[in-house]
Coordinates of C-alpha atoms and ligand atoms in Angstrom, one line a residue:
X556 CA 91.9 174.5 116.1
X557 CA 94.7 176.6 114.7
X558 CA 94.3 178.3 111.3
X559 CA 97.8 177.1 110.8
X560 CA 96.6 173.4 109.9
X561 CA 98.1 173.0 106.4
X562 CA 95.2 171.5 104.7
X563 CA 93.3 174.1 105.3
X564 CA 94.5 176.2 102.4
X565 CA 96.8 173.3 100.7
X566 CA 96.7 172.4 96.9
X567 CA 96.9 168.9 97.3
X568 CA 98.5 166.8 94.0
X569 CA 97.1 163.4 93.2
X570 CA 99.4 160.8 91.9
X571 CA 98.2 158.0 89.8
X572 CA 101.3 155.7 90.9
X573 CA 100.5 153.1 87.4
X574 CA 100.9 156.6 85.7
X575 CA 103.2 158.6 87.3
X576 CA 106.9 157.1 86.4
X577 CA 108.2 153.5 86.2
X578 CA 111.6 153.1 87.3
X579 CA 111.4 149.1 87.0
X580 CA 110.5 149.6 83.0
X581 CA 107.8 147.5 83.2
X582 CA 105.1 149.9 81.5
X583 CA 103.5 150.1 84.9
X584 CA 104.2 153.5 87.1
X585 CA 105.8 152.5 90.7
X586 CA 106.7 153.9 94.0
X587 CA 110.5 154.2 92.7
X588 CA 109.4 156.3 90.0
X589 CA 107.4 158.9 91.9
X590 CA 110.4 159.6 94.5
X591 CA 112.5 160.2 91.2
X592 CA 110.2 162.8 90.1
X593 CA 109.4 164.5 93.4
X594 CA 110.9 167.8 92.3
X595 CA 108.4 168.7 89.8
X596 CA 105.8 169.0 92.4
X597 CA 108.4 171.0 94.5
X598 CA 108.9 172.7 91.1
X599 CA 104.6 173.4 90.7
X600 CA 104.7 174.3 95.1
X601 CA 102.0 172.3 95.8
X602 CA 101.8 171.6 99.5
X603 CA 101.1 167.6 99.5
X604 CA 100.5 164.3 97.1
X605 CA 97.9 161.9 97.6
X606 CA 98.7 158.3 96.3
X607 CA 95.5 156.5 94.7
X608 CA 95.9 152.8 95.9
X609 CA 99.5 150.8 95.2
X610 CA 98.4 147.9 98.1
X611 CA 98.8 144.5 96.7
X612 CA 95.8 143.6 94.7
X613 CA 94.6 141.9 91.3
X614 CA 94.3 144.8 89.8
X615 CA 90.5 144.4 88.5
X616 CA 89.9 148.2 89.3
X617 CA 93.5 149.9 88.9
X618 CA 94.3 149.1 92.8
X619 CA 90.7 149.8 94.3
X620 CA 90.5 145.8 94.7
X621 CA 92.6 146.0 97.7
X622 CA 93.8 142.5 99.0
X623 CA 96.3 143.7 101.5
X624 CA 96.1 147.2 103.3
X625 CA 99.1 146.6 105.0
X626 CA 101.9 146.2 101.9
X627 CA 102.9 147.4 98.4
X628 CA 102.2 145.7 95.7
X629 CA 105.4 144.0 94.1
X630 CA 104.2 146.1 90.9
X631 CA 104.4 149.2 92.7
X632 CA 107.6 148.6 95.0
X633 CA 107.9 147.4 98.6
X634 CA 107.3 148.8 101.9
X635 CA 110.8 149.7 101.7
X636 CA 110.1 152.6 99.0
X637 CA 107.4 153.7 100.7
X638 CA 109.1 154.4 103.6
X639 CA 111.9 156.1 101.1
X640 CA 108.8 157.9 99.0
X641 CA 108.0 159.6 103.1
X642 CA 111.2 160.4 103.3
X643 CA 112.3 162.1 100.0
X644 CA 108.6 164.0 100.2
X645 CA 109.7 165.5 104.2
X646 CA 112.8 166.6 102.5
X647 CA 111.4 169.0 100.0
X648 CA 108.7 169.7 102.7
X649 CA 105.6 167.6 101.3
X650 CA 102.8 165.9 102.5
X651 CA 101.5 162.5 102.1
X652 CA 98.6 161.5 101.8
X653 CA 97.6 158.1 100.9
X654 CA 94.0 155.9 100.0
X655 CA 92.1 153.9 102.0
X656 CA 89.8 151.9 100.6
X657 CA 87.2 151.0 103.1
X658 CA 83.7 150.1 101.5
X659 CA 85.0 146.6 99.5
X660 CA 88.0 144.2 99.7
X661 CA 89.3 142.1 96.8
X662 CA 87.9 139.3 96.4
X663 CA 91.6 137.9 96.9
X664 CA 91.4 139.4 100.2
X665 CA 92.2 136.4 102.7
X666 CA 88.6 137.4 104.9
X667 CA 86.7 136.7 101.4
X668 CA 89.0 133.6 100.4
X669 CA 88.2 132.4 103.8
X670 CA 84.2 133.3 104.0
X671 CA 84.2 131.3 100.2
X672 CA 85.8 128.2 101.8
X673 CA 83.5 128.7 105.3
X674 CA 80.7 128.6 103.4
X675 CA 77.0 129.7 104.2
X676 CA 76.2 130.9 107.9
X677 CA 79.6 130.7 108.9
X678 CA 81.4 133.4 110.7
X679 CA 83.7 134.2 107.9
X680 CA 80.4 135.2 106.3
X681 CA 79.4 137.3 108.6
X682 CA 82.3 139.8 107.3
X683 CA 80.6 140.5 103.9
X684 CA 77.0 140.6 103.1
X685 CA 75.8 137.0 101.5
X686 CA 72.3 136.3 101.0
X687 CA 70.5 133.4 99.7
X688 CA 69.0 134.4 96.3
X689 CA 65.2 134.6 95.6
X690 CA 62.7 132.2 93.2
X691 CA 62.3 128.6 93.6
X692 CA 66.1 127.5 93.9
X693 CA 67.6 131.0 95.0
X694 CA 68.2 131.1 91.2
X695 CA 67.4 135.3 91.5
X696 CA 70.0 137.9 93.1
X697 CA 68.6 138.8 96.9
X698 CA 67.5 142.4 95.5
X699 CA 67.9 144.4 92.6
X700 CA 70.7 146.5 93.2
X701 CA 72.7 147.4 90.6
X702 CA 76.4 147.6 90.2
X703 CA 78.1 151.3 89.9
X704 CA 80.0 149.5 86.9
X705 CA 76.6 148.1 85.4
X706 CA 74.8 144.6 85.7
X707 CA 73.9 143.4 89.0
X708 CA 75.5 144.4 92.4
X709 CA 75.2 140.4 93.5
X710 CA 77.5 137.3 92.4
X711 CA 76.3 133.7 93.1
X712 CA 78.6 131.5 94.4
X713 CA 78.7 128.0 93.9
X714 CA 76.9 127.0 96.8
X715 CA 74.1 129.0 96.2
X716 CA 74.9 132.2 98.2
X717 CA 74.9 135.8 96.6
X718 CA 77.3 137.9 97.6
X719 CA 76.8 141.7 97.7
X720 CA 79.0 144.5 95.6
X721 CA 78.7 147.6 94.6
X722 CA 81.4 148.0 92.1
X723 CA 83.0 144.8 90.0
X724 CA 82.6 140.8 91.1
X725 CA 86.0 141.4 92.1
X726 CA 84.9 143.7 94.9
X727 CA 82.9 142.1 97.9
X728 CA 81.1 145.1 99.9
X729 CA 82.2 144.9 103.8
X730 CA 80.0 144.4 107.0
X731 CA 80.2 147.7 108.5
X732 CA 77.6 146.5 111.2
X733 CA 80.7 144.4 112.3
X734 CA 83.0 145.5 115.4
X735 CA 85.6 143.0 113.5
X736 CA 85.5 144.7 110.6
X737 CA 85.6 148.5 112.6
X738 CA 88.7 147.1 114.3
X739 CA 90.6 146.0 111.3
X740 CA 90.5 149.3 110.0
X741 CA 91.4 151.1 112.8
X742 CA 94.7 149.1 113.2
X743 CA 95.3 150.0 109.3
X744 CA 94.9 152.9 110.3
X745 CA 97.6 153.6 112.5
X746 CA 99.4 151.0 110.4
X747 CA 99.8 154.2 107.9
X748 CA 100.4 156.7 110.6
X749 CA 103.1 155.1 111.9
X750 CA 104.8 154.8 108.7
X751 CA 104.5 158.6 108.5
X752 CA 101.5 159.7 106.1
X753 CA 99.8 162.8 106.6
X754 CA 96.2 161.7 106.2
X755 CA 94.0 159.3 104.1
X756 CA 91.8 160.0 101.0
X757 CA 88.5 157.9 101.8
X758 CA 87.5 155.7 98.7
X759 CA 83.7 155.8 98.4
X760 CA 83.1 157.2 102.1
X761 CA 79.4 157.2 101.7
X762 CA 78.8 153.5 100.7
X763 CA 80.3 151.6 104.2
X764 CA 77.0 151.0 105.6
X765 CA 73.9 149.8 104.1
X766 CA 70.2 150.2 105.4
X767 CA 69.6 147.4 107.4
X768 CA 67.5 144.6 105.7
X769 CA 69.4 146.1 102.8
X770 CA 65.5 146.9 101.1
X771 CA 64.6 147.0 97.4
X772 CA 65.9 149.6 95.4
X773 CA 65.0 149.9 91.7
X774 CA 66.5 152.6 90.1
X775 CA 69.9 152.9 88.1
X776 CA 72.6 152.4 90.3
X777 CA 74.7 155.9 90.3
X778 CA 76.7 156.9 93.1
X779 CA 75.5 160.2 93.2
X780 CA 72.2 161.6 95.2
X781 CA 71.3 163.8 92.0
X782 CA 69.6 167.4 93.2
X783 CA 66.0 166.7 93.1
X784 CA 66.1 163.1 94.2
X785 CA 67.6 165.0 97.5
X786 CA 64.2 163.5 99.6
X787 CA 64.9 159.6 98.8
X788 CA 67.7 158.7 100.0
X789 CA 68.9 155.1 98.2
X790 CA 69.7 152.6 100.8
X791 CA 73.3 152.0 99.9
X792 CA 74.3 155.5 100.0
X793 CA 74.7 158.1 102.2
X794 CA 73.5 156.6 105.8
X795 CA 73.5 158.2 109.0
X796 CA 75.8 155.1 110.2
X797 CA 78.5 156.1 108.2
X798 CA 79.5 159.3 110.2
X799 CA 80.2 157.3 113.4
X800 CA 83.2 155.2 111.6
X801 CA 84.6 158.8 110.9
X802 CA 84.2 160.0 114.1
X803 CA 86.0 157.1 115.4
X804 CA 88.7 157.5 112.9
X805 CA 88.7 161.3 113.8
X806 CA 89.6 160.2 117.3
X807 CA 92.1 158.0 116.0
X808 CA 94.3 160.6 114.0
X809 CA 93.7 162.8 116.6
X810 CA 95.8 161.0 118.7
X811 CA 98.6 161.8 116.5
X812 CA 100.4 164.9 116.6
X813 CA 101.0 166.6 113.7
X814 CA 98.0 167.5 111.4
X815 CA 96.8 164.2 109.6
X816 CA 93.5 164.7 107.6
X817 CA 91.4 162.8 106.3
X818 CA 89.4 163.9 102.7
X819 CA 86.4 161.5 101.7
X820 CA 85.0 160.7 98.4
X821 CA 81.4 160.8 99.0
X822 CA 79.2 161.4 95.6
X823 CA 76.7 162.8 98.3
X824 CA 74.0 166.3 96.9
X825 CA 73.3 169.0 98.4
X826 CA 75.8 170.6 99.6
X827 CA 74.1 170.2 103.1
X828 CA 74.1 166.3 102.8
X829 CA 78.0 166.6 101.9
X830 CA 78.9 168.8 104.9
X831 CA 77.4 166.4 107.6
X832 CA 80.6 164.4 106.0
X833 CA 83.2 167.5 107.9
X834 CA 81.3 168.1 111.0
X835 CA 84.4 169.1 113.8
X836 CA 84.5 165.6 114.9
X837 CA 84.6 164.2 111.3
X838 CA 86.6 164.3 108.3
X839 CA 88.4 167.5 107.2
X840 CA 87.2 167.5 103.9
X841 CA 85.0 166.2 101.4
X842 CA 85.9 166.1 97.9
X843 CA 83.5 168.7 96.2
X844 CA 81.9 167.1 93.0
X845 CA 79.2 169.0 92.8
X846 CA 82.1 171.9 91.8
X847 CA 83.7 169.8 89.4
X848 CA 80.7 168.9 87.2
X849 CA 79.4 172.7 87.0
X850 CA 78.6 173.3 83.4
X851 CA 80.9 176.3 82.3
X852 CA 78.6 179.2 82.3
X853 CA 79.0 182.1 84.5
X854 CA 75.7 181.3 86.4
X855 CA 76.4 177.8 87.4
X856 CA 80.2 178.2 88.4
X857 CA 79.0 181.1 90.6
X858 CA 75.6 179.0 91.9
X859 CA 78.3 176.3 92.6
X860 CA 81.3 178.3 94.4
X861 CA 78.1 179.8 96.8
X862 CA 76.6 177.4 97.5
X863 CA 79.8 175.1 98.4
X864 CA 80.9 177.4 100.7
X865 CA 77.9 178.3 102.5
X866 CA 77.1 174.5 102.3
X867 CA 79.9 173.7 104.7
X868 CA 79.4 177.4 106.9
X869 CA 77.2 175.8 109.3
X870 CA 79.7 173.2 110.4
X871 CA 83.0 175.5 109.8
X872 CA 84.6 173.8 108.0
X873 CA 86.9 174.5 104.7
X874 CA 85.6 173.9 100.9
X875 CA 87.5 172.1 98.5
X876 CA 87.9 172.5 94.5
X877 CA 88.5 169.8 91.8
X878 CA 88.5 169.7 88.3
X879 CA 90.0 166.4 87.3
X880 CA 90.8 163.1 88.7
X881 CA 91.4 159.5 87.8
X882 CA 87.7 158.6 87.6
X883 CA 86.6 161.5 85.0
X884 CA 87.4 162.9 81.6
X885 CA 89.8 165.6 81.7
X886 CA 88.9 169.0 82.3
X887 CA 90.9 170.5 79.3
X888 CA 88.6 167.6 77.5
X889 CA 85.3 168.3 79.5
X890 CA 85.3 171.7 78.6
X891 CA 85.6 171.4 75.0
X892 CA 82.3 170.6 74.2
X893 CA 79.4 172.8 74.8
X894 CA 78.0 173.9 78.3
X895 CA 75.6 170.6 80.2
X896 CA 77.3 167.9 77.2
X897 CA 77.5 165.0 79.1
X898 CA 80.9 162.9 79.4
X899 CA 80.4 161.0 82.1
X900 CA 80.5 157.4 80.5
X901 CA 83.7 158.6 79.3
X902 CA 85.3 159.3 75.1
X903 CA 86.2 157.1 72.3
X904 CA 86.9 156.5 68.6
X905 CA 83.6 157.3 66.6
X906 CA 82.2 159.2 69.6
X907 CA 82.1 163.6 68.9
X908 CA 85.3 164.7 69.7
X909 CA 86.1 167.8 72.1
X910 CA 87.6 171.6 70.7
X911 CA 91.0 170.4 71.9
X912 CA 92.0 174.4 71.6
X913 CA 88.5 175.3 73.4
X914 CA 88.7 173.2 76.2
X915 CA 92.4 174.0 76.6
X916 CA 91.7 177.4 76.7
X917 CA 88.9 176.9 79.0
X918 CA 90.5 174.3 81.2
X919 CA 93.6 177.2 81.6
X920 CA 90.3 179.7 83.2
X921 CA 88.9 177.0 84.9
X922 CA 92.6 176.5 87.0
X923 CA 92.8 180.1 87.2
X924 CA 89.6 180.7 88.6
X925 CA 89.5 177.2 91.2
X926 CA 92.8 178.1 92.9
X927 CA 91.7 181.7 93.9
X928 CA 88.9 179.8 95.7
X929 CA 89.3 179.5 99.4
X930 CA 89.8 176.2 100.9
X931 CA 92.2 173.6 99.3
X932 CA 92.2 172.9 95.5
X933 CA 93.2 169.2 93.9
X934 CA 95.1 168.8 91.0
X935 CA 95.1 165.5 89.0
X936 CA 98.7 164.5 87.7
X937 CA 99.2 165.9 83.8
X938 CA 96.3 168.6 84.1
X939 CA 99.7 170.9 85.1
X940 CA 100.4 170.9 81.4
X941 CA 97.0 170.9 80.0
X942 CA 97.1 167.0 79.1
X943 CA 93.6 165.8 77.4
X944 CA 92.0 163.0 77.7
X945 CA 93.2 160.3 75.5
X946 CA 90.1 160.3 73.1
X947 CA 90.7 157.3 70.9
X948 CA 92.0 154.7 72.9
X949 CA 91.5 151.5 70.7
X950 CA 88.1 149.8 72.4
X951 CA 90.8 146.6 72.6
X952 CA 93.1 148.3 75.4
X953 CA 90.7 149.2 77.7
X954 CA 91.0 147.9 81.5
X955 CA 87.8 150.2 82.9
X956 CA 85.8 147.2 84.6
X957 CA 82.7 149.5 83.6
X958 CA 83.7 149.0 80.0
X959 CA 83.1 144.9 80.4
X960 CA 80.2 145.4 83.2
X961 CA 78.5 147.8 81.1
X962 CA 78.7 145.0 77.8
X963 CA 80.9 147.8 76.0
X964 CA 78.5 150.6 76.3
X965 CA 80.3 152.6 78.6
X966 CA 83.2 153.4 78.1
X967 CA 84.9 153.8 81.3
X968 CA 88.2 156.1 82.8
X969 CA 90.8 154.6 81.2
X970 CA 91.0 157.8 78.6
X971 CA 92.1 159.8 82.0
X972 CA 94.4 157.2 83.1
X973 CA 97.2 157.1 80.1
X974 CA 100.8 157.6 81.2
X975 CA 101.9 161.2 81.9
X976 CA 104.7 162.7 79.3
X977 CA 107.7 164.0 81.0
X978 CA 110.0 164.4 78.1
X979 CA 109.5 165.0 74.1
X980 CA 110.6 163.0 71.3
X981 CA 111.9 159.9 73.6
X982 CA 109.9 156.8 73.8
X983 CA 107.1 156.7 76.5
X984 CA 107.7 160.5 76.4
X985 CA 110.5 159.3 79.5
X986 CA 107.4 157.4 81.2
X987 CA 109.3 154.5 81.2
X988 CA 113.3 154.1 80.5
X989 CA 112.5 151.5 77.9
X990 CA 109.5 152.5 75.8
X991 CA 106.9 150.7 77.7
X992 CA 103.4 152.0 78.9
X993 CA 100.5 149.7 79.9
X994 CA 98.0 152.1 78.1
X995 CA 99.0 153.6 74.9
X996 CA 99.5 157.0 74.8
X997 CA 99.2 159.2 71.5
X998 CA 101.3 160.1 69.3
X999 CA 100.9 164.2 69.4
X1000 CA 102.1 164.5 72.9
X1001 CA 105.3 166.1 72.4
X1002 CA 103.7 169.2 73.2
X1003 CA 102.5 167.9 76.6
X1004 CA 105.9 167.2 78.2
X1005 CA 107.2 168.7 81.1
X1006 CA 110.3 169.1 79.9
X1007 CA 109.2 171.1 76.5
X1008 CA 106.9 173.4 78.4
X1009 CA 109.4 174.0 81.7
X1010 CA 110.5 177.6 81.8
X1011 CA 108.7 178.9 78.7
X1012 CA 106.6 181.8 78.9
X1013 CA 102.7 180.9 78.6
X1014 CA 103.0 177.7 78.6
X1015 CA 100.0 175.6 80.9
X1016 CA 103.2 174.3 83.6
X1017 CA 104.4 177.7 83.6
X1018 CA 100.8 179.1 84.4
X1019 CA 100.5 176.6 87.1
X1020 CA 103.4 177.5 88.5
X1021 CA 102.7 180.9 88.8
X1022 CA 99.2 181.0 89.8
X1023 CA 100.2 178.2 93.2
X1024 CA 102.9 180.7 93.9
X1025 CA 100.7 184.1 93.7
X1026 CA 97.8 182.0 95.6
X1027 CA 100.0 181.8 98.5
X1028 CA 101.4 184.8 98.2
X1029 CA 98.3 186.6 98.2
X1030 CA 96.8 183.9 100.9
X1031 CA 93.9 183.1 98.4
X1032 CA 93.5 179.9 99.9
X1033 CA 92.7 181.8 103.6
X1034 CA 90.4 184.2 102.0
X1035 CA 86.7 185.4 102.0
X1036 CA 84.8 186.1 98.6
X1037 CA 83.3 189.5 98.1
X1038 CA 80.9 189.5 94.9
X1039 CA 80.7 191.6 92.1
X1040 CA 77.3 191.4 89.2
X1041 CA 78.2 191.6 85.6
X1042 CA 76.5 189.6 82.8
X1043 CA 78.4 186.5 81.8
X1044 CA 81.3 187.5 84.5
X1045 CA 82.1 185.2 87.4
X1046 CA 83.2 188.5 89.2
X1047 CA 85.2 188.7 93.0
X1048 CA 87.4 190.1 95.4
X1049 CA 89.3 187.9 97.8
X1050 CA 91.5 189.6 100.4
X1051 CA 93.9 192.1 97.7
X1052 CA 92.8 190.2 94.2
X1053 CA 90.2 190.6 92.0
X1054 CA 89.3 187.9 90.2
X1055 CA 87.3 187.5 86.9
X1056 CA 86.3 185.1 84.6
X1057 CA 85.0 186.1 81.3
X1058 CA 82.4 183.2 80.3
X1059 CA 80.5 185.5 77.1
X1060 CA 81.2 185.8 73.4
X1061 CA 82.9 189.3 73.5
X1062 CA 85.9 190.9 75.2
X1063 CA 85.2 192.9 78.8
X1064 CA 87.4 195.8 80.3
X1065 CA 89.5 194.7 83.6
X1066 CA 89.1 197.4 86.6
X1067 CA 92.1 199.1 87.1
X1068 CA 95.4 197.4 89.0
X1069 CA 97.8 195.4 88.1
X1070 CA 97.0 192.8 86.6
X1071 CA 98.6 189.7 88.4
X1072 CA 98.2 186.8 86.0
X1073 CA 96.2 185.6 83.2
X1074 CA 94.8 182.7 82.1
X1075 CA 95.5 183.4 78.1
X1076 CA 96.6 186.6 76.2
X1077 CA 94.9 189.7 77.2
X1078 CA 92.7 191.7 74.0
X1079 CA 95.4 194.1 72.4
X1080 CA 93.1 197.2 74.1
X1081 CA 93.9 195.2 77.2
X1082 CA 90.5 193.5 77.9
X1083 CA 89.7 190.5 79.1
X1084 CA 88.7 187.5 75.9
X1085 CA 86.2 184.8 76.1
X1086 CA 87.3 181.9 78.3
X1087 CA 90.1 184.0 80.4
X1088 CA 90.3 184.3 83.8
X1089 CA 92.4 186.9 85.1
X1090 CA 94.1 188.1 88.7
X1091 CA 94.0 191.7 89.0
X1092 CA 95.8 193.2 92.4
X1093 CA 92.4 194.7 94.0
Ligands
GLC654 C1 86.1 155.3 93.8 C2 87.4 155.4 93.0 C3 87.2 154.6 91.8 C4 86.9 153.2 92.1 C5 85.7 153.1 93.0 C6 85.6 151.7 93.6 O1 85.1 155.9 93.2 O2 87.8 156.7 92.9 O3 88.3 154.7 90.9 O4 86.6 152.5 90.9 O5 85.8 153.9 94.1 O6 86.6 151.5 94.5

C-alpha cells in the first residue's frame, strides 16, 4: 500500500445532481449542468466529487429508489454525459466517485415487477424477502420492524404476501443470502469501472444482510447502533455477513489499476463496530457520523476526533470527517442552536429557528477545525459558502418520504436539499437558465452566491478556498495529532500547524507564529474569539 493513494488525504465534494445545475431548465439539476460548473470545484481544489444517485428511478427517495443501475435517468442526462462528466472531471484532474445503492431496488426495478407477477414461492421471490403475514388470514406484517422513514418496514401485496423494506414502500430490501443477487452487483460494478469512476459511495452499507429468520425486533427503527445499546445488536443492522460482500467487491476493484475506493455509509457505533467496515481487505473508508453529530463543545469534538482515529488504528486504516450532507440539517444550521439540541427530524415554519449568525460563525470553526484533521474530509455542495438550511419550506413542497411515512411529524431532508445559488439577483440564483427550481429556495440568498462571494476577502468560499489549499500545503491531511490541554480549547499540533478552536465565552491568546488562517476576525489584541478556529504555523 502506497501512501500515495489519493483518498487517503482527499477532500472529497458531494454533488446533489437534482441540486447542482440544470442545463435542460427543467427545475431539476442534471449531469449537463454539473460538467458546466466543474471549475468551481477546481476553483475550491478539492481532490474528487461523489455523485448521490442519477440512475433511472421514480424518484420516491430523490434517486435512492434505483430501477436501473446501469443508465441515467432521462432527468439527469444519458450515459452519454456521463461519459462527458469523466471526461471534463480527468481534465482538471478530478476524481469520480459515484453511489451504489445496494440494500433496496425500486420497486420499478424489473426483478421486483417480475417477483410481483411470479407470485408467492416463486423464484422471482426468492430475490427480495416476502413473507406470509401473521393472525388468522396473514392480515398482520411477518414482524414488527419498523421503517427508517416511519410506519411499518412490510407492504402487503395483493395476494397476501408482505414484502420486506427498510426505507419507503417504494424500496424492496434485497436477498443478500442470494449468489444471484451477489453477481448482479458485481457486474454493476465493473459496469462503473469501466466507464471510468474512481470508486463508489456505499448507500446504507450496513443493512444488506439480515439475521436469518429475520427475528422480532421491537424497538424504534433508527439506523444507528446508539452508544450504550453497543451489546444488542438489531437484526437488520450491522451483521457479520455484510463484510464478506465488501471483501468480494475489494477484490473486484482491486483488479483495477488505478486507485478506486470505495466509502460506505454505515450508521454503525462505536467506533470499533465502524472500523471492522475498513479492515485491509474491505472498504477504504467509512463515512464517520459519529464526528458529524458531536455537540459543539470542546470536550465532545475532542472525545470524538480521539476516539475516531484510534477507532480505526487497529485496522490501519484512514479517518474521515463530515459535517453536512444531503440526509441532515446543515451544519451552519445545526450549530445555531445550543450544544445536544436535537435536529435530526429536520426544521420548519413554527418550529425554533437557528442563530443564522451563530451557527455561521460556528459552522466557519467547524470547517476550519475538520479539514486540519488527518484522513479525508467531505464537503456537501453549498456548505462552501456557508448556505443554511432552508428553514421554512412550506409543509406543501415537501418530497422527504419521511415527511408522508412519518404522518407529517417528521419533517424530513428536504430543508438540505434546496437548489444551490450560483449567481445573485437572477432568477434561480443561475440554478436554472429559466427561473425554475423543483424546491423553492428563499428569497435572502443573494448573499449565498458564488459569484457575490468569489474573490472577496472573508467571505465563507474564500475561506474554503484557502484553508483546502494550506491543508495540502501543509500535508494536514497526512498528519499525526499532538495534543495540547486548555479549558474550553480543542488544542493541537499536526506536522508544522497549530491548531485551535476556541469553544468558551471569552477571547484566548494564540501562541506565537504566524498565524496561517482564521475562521472569523481575530480580537483587536490579537486573540482568539468565541467560535474561531485558527491555523497558527507551529
Ligand atoms: C441513505 C441515503 C438516504 C436514503 C437512504 C435510503 O441513508 O443517504 O438519502 O434515503 O439511504 O436509500
Amino acid at each position: 500500500m502506497s501512501q500515495l493513494e489519493w483518498w487517503r488525504d482527499a477532500v472529497i465534494y458531494q454533488v446533489y445532481p437534482r441540486s447542482f445545475a440544470d442545463a435542460d431548465g427543467n427545475g431539476l439539476g442534471d449531469l449537463r449542468g454539473i460538467t458546466s460548473r466543474l471549475d468551481h470545484l477546481v476553483e475550491l481544489g478539492v481532490d474528487a466529487l461523489w455523485l448521490s444517485p442519477f440512475y433511472p428511478s421514480p424518484q420516491h427517495d430523490a434517486g435512492y429508489d434505483v430501477a436501473d443501475y446501469r443508465d441515467v435517468d432521462p432527468r439527469f442526462g444519458t450515459l452519454a454525459d456521463f461519459d462527458d462528466l469523466v471526461a471534463a472531471a480527468k481534465d482538471r484532474d478530478l476524481r469520480v466517485v459515484v453511489d451504489l445503492v445496494p440494500n433496496h431496488t425500486s420497486w420499478d426495478h424489473e426483478w421486483f415487477q417480475e417477483a410481483l407477477a411470479a407470485g408467492p414461492g416463486s423464484a422471482a421471490r426468492e430475490r427480495y424477502h416476502f413473507r406470509k403475514g401473521l393472525g388468522v388470514d396473514g392480515e398482520l406484517p411477518p414482524n414488527s420492524w419498523q421503517s427508517v422513514f416511519g410506519g411499518p418496514a412490510w407492504t402487503r401485496v395483493p395476494d397476501g404476501e408482505w414484502y420486506l423494506h427498510l426505507f419507503d414502500t417504494s424500496q424492496p430490501d434485497l436477498n443478500w443470502d442470494l449468489p444471484e443477487v451477489r453477481k448482479m452487483f458485481e457486474d454493476v460494478l465493473r459496469f462503473w469501472l469501466d466507464r471510468g469512476v474512481d470508486g463508489f459511495r456505499v448507500d446504507v452499507a450496513h443493512g444488506l444482510v439480515k439475521e436469518s429468520g429475520l427475528p422480532e425486533w421491537t424497538e424504534a427503527q433508527v439506523p444507528i447502533t446508539s452508544p450504550g445499546a453497543e451489546h444488542r445488536i438489531p437484526p437488520m443492522w450491522d451483521q457479520d455477513g455484510v463484510h464478506d460482500v465488501y471483501r468480494q467487491w475489494r477484490q473486484v476493484l482491486d483488479s483495477y489499476d488505478g486507485d478506486r475506493m470505495m466509502v460506505g455509509e454505515a450508521w454503525v457505533a462505536p467506533a470499533e463496530r465502524l472500523a471492522r467496515y475498513v479492515r485491509p481487505d474491505e472498504m477504504h473508508q467509512a463515512f464517520n457520523f459519529n464526528y458529524l453529530m458531536a455537540p459543539w463543545t470542546a470536550q465532545d469534538q475532542r472525545i470524538a476526533i480521539e476516539t475516531s482515529l484510534a477507532g480505526v488504528e487497529p485496522v490501519g486504516a484512514i479517518c474521515t470527517w463530515v459535517l453536512s450532507n444531503h440526509d441532515v440539517v446543515r451544519h451552519a444550521s445545526r450549530l445555531g442552536f445550543p450544544p445536544g439540541y436535537s435536529t435530526q427530524g429536520g426544521i420548519g415554519i413554527g418550529d425554533p429557528p437557528p442563530d443564522e449568525a451563530l451557527g455561521l460563525r460556528r459552522a466557519r470553526a467547524a470547517t476550519m477545525l475538520m479539514l486540519s484533521l488527518p484522513g479525508s474530509a467531505y464537503l456537501y455542495q453549498g456548505e462552501e459558502v456557508g448556505l443554511p438550511e432552508h428553514t421554512t419550506l412550506p409543509d406543501e413542497v415537501r418530497q422527504d418520504p419521511t415527511w408522508f411515512r412519518s404522518k407529517h411529524e417528521v419533517r424530513g431532508r428536504d430543508g438540505c436539499r434546496v437548489p444551490i445559488p450560483w449567481e445573485p439577483g437572477v432568477a434561480a440564483y443561475g440554478f436554472s437558465p429559466n427561473g425554475q427550481s423543483w424546491l423553492p429556495q428563499p428569497g435572502d440568498w443573494d448573499r449565498f452566491a458564488a459569484d457575490r462571494q468569489r474573490g472577496v476577502p472573508g467571505s465563507t468560499l474564500t475561506l474554503y478556498i484557502e484553508a483546502i489549499r494550506l491543508r495540502r500545503k501543509h500535508g494536514l491531511g497526512g498528519g499525526t495529532l499532538t495534543w495540547f490541554d486548555g479549558d474550553d480549547l480543542v488544542d493541537f499540533r499536526n506536522g508544522g500547524v497549530r491548531v485551535i478552536t476556541n469553544f468558551g465565552a471569552v477571547p484566548v491568546p494564540l501562541p506565537p507564529g504566524e498565524v496561517l488562517l482564521v475562521s472569523g476576525d481575530l480580537a483587536a489584541d490579537g486573540s482568539l474569539p468565541p467560535d474561531t478556529t485558527a491555523w497558527v504555523r507551529a
